[in-house]
Backbone as a ProteinNet text record, in pm:
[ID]
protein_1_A
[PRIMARY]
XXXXXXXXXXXXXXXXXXXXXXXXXXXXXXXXXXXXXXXXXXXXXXXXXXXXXXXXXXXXXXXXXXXXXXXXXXXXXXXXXXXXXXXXXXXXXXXXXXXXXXXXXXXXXXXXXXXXXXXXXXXXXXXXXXXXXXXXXXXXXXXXXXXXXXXXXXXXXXXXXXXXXXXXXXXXXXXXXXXX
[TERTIARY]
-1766.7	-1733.1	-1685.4	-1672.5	-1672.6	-1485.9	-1480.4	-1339.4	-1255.8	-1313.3	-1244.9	-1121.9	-1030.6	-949.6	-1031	-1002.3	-1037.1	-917	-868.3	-747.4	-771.3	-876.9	-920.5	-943.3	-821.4	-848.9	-846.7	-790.4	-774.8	-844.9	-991.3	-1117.7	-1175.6	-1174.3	-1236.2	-1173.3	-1230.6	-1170	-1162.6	-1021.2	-1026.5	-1008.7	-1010.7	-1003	-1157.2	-1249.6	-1357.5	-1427.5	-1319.5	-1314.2	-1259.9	-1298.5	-1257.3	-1311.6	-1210.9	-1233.9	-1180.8	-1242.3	-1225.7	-1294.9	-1206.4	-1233.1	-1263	-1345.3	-1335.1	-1336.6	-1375.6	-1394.6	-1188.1	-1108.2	-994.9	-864.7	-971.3	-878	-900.7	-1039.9	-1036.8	-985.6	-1005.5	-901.8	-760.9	-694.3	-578.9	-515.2	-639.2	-625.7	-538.4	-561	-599.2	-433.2	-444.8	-360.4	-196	-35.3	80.6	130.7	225.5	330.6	389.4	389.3	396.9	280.7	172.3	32.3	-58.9	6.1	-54.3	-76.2	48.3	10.4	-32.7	-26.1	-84.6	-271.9	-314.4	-459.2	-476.8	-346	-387.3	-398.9	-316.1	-338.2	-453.3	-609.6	-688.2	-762.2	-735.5	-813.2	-826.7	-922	-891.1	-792.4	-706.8	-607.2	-474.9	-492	-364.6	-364.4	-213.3	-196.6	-161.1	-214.8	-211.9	-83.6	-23.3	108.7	255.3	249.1	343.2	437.2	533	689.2	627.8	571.6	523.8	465.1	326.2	224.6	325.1	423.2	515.5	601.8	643.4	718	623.6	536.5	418.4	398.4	374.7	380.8	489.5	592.6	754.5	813.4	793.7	843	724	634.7	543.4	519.5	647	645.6	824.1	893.6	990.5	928.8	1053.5	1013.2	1010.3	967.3	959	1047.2	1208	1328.4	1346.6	1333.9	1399.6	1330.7	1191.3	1093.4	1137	1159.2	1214.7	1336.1	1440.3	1554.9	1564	1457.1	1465.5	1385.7	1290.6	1230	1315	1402.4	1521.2	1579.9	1596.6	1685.2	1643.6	1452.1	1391	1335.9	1300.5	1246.7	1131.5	1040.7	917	807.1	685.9	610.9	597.9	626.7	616	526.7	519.6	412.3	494	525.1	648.9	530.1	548.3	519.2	590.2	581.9	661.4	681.2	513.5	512.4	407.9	448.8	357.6	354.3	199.9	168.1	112.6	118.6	117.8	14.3	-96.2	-203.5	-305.1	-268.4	-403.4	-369.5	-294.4	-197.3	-82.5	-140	0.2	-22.7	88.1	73.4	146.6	107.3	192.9	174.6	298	316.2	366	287.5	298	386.3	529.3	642.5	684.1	726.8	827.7	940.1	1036.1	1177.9	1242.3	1350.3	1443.4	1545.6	1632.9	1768.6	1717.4	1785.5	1803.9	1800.5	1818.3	1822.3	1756.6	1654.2	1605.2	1481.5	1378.1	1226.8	1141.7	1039.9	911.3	817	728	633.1	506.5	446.4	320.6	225.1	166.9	12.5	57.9	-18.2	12.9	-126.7	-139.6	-248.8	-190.6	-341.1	-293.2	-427.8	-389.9	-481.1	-491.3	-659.9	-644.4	-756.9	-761.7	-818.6	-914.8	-800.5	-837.6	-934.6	-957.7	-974	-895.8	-891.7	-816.2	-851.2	-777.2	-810.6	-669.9	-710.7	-627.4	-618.6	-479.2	-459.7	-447.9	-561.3	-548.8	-392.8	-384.9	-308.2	-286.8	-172.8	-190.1	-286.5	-272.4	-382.9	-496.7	-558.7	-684.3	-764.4	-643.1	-664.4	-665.1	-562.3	-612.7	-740.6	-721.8	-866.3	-1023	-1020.7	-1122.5	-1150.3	-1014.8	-1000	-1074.2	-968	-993.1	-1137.7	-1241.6	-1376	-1470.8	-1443.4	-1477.5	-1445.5	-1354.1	-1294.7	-1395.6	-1485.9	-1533.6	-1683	-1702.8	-1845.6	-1766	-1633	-1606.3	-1524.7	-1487.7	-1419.9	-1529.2	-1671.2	-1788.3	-1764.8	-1747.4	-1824.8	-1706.8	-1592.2	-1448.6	-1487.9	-1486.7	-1531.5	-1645.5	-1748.6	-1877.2	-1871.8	-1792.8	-1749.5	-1686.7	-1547.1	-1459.9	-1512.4	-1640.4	-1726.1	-1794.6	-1826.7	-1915	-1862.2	-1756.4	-1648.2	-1639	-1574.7	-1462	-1597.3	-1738.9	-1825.7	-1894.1	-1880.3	-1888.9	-1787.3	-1697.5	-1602.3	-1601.6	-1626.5	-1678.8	-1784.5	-1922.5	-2052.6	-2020.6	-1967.9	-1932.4	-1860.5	-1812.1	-1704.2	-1818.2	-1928.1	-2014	-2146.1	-2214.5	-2317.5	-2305	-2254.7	-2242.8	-2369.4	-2492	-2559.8	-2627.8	-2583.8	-2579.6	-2519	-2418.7	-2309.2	-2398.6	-2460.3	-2566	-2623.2	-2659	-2774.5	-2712.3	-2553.2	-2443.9	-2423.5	-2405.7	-2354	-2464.2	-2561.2	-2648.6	-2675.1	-2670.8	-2687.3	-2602.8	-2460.7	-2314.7	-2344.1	-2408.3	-2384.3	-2500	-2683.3	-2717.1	-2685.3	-2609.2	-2580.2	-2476.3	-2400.7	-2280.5	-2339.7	-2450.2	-2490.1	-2590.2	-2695.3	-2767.9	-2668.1	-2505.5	-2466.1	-2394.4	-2310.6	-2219.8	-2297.7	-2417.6	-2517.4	-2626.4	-2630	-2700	-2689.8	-2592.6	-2530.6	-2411.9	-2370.2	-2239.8	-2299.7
-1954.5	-1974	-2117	-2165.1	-2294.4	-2322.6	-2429.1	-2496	-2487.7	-2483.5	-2518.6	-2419.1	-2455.6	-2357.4	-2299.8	-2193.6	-2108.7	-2097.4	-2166.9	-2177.1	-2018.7	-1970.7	-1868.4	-1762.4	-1686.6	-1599	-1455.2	-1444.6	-1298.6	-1260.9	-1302	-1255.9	-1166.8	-1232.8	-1228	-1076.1	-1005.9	-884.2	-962.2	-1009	-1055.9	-983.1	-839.7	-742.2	-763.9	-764.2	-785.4	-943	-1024.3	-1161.1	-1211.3	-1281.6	-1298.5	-1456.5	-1543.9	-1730.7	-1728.7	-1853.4	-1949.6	-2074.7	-2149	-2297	-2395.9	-2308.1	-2410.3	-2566.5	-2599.5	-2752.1	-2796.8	-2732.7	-2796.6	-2738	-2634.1	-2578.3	-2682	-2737.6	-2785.1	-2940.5	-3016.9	-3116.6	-3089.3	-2967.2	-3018.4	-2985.1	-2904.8	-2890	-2726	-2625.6	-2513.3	-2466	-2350.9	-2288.9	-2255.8	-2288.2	-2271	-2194.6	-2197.6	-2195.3	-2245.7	-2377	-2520.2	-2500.9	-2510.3	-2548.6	-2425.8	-2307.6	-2186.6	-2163.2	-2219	-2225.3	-2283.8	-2395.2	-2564.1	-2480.7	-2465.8	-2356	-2262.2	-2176.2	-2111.2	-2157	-2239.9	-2287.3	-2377.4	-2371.4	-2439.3	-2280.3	-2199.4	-2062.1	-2017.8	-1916.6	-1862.5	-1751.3	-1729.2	-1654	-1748	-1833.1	-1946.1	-1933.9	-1916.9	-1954.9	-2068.5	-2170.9	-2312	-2323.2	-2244.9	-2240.9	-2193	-2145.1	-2091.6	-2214.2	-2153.1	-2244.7	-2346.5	-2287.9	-2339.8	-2493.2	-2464.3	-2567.9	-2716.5	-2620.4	-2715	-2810.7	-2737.6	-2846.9	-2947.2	-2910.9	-2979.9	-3086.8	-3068	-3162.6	-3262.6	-3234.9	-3271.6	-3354	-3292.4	-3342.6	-3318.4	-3416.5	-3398.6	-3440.6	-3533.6	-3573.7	-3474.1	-3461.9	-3341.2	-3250.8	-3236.2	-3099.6	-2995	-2880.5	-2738.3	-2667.5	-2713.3	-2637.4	-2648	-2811.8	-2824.6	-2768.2	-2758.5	-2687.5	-2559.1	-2441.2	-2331.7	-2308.7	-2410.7	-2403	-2391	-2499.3	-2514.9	-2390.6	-2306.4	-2210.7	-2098.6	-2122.2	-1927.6	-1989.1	-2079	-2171.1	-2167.7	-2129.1	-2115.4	-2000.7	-1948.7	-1848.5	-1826	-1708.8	-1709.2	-1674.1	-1687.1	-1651.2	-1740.8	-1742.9	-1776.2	-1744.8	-1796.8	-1725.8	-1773.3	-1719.6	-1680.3	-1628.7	-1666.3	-1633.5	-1522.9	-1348.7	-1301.2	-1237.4	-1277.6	-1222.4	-1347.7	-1402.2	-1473.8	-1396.9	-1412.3	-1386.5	-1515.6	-1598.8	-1734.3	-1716.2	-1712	-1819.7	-1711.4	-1577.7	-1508.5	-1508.6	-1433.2	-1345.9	-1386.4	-1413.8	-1443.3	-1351.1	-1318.4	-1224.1	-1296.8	-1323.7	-1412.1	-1334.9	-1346.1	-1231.3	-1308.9	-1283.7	-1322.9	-1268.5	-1324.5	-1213.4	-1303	-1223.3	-1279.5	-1264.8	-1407.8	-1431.6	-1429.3	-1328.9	-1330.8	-1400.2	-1388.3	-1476.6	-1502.9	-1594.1	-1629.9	-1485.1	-1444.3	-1295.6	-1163.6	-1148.5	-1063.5	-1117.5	-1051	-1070.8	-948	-959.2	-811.5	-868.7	-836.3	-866.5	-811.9	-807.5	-868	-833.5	-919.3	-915.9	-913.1	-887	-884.2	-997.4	-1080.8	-1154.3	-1187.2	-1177	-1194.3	-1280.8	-1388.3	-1524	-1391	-1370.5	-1339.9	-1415.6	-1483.5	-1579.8	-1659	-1747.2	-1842.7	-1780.7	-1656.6	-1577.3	-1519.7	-1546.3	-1519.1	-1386.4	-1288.4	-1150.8	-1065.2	-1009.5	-974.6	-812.3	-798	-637.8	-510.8	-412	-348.8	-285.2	-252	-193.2	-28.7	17.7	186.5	264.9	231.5	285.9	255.8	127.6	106	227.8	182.2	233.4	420.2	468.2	592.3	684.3	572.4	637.6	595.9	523.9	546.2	613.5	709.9	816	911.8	961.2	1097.1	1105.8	919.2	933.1	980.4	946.5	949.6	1140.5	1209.3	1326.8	1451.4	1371.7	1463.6	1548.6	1491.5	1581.7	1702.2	1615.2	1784.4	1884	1822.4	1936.5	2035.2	1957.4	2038.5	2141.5	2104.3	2200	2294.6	2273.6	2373.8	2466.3	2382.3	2492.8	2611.8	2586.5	2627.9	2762	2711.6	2784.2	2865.9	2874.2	2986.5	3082.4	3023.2	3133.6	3206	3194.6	3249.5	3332.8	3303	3351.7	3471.6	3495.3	3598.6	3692.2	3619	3686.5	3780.2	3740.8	3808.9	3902.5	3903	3998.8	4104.3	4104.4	4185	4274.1	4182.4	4238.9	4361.2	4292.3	4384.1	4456.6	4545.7	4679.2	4739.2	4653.1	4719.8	4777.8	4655.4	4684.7	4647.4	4750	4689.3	4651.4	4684.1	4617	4462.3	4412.1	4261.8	4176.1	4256	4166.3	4031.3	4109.5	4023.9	3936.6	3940.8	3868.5	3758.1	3778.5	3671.4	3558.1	3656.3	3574.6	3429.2	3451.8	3368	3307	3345	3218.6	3126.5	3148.6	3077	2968.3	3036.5	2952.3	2824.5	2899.1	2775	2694.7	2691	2663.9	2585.5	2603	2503.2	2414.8	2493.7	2343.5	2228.1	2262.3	2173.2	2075.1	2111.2	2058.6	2003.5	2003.2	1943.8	1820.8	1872.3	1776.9	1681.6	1709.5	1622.6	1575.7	1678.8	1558	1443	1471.5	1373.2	1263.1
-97.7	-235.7	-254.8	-391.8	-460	-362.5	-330.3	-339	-516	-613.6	-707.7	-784.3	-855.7	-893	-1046.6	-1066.6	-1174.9	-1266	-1414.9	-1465.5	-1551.9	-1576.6	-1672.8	-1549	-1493.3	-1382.1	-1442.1	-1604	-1647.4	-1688.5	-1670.4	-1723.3	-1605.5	-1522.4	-1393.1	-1282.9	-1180.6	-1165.5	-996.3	-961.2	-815	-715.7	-691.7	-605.2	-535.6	-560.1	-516.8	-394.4	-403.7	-439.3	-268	-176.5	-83.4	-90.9	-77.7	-68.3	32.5	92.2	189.2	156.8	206.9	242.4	332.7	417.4	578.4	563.7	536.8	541.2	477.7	397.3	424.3	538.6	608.1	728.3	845.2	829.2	941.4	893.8	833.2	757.8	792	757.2	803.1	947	989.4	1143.7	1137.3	1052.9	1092.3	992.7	954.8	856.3	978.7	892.4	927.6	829.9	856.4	762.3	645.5	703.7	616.6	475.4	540.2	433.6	397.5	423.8	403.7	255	154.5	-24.2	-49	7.7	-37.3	-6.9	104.5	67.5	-36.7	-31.3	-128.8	-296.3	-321	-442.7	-462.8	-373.4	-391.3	-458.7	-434.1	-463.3	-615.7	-659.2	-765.2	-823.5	-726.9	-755.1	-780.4	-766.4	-795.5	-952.4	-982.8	-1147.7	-1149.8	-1202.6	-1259.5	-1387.3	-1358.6	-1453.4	-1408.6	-1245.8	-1186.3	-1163.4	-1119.8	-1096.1	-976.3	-872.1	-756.8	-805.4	-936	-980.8	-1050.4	-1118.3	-1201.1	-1072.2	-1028.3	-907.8	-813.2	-790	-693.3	-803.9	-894.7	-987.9	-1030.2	-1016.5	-1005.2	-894.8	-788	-650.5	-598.6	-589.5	-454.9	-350.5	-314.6	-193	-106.6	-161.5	-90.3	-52.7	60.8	162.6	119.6	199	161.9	158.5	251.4	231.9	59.5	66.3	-112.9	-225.4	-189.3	-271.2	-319.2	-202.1	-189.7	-236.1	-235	-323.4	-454.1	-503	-620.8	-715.9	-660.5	-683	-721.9	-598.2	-638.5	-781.9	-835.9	-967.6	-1109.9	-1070.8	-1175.4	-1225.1	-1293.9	-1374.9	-1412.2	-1387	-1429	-1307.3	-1344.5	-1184.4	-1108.9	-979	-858.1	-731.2	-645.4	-539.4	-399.8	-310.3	-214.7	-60.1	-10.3	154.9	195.3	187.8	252.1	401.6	459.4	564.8	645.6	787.3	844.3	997.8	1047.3	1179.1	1208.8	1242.7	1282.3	1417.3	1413.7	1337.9	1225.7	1258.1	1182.4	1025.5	1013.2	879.1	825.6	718.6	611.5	460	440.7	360.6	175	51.5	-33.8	-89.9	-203.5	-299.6	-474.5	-542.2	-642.5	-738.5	-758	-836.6	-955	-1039.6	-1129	-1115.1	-1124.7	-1106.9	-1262.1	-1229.2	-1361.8	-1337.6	-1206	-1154.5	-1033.3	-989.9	-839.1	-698.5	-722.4	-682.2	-732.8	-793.1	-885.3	-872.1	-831	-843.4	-849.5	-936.4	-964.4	-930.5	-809.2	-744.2	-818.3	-845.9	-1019.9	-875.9	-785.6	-665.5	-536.1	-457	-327.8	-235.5	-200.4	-117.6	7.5	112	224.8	263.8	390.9	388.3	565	626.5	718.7	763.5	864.4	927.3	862.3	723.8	680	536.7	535.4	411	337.9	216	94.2	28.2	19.9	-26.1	-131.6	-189.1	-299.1	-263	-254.8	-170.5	-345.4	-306.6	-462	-481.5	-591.2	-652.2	-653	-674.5	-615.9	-734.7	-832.2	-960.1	-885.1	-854	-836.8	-668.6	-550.9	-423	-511.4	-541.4	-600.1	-654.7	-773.9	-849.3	-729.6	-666.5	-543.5	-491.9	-452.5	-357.3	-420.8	-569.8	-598.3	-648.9	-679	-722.6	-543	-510.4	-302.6	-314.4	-383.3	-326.3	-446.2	-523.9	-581.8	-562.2	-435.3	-366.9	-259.3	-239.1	-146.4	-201.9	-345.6	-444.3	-490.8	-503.8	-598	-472.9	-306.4	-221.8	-185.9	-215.1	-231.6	-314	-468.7	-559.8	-552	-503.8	-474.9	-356.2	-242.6	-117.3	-216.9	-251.1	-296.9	-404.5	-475.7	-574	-501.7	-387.6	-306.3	-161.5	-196.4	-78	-136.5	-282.1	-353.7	-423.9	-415.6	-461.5	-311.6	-194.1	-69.4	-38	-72.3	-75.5	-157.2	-328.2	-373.9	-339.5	-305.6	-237.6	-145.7	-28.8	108.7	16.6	-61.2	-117.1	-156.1	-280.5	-334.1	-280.4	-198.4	-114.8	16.3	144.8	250	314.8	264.8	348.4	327.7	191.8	168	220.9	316.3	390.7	487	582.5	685.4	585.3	464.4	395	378.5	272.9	226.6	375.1	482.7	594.9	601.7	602.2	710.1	552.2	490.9	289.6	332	355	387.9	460.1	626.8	688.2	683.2	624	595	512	394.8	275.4	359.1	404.3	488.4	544.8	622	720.9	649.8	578.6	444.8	395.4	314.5	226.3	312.9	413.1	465.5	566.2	596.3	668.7	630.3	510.2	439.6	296.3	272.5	149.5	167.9	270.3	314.2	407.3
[MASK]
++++++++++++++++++++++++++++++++++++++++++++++++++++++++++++++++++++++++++++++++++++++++++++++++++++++++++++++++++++++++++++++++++++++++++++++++++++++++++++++++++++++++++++++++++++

């Protein structure tokens, strides 16, 4: 994907969306700690309006302790490093700051070997599931009509019993074997 930043990102659906930049990993001689935002804010998940963008703009030659200071001071969205595995995984989290102490974490991204990926949301990871969970509900539903209707049978006609059996079990093995 393009190096460039995307300022119009709320159009766009970035769950799908995995950047990288090789050519400035190997420029700066491979992703830290230090330069792990400084990458990421080349991405399209960077907001071009966060506290982070405003200070880089402000102080851009101070360090990262003072950077980080001045961040807990300000208000508004931010983007924060909260987890590093030094060299693969870093995990940044995009929150909003109300006080110095008080933050609502808004995204979750994690850089894993130099790829940029946007971790879904529990609405989104959900509704996947229960769309993934609706061929073996049809075959729940389907089994238990045919279960409670074999049970009836065998009271009424015991000798349909053998017939129901071997329906079941090809009917199990077809659907479970070739529709899945």
């Amino acid at each position: 994907m393009a190096a460039s930043t995307n300022s119009n990102n709320a159009d766009i659906n970035l769950l799908n969306v995995e950047w990288r930049f090789h050519e400035w990993i190997m420029g700066v001689g491979g992703l830290n700690p230090d330069n792990v935002l400084d990458y990421f804010a080349q991405s399209p998940f960077w907001d071009p309006e966060c506290n982070n963008a405003v200070l880089r703009m402000q102080t851009q030659f101070n360090n990262l302790g003072e950077m980080k200071q001045r961040l807990s001071e300000m208000t508004g969205v931010e983007f924060a490093l909260v987890l590093e595995r030094y060299p693969t995984l870093f995990v940044i989290q995009k929150q909003r700051r109300r006080s110095p102490h008080e933050v609502k974490p808004i995204a979750i991204y994690y850089v894993l070997q130099g790829s940029i990926y946007q971790c879904p949301d529990l609405q989104t990871l959900l509704s996947n599931r229960i769309v993934s969970f609706d061929p073996i509900l049809y075959f729940i539903s389907f089994f238990f009509f045919f279960f409670f209707f074999f049970l009836f049978a065998s009271n009424v006609m015991p000798d349909f019993k053998y017939f129901l059996s071997l329906f079941f079990f090809f009917f199990f093995f077809f659907f479970f074997f070739f529709e899945f």
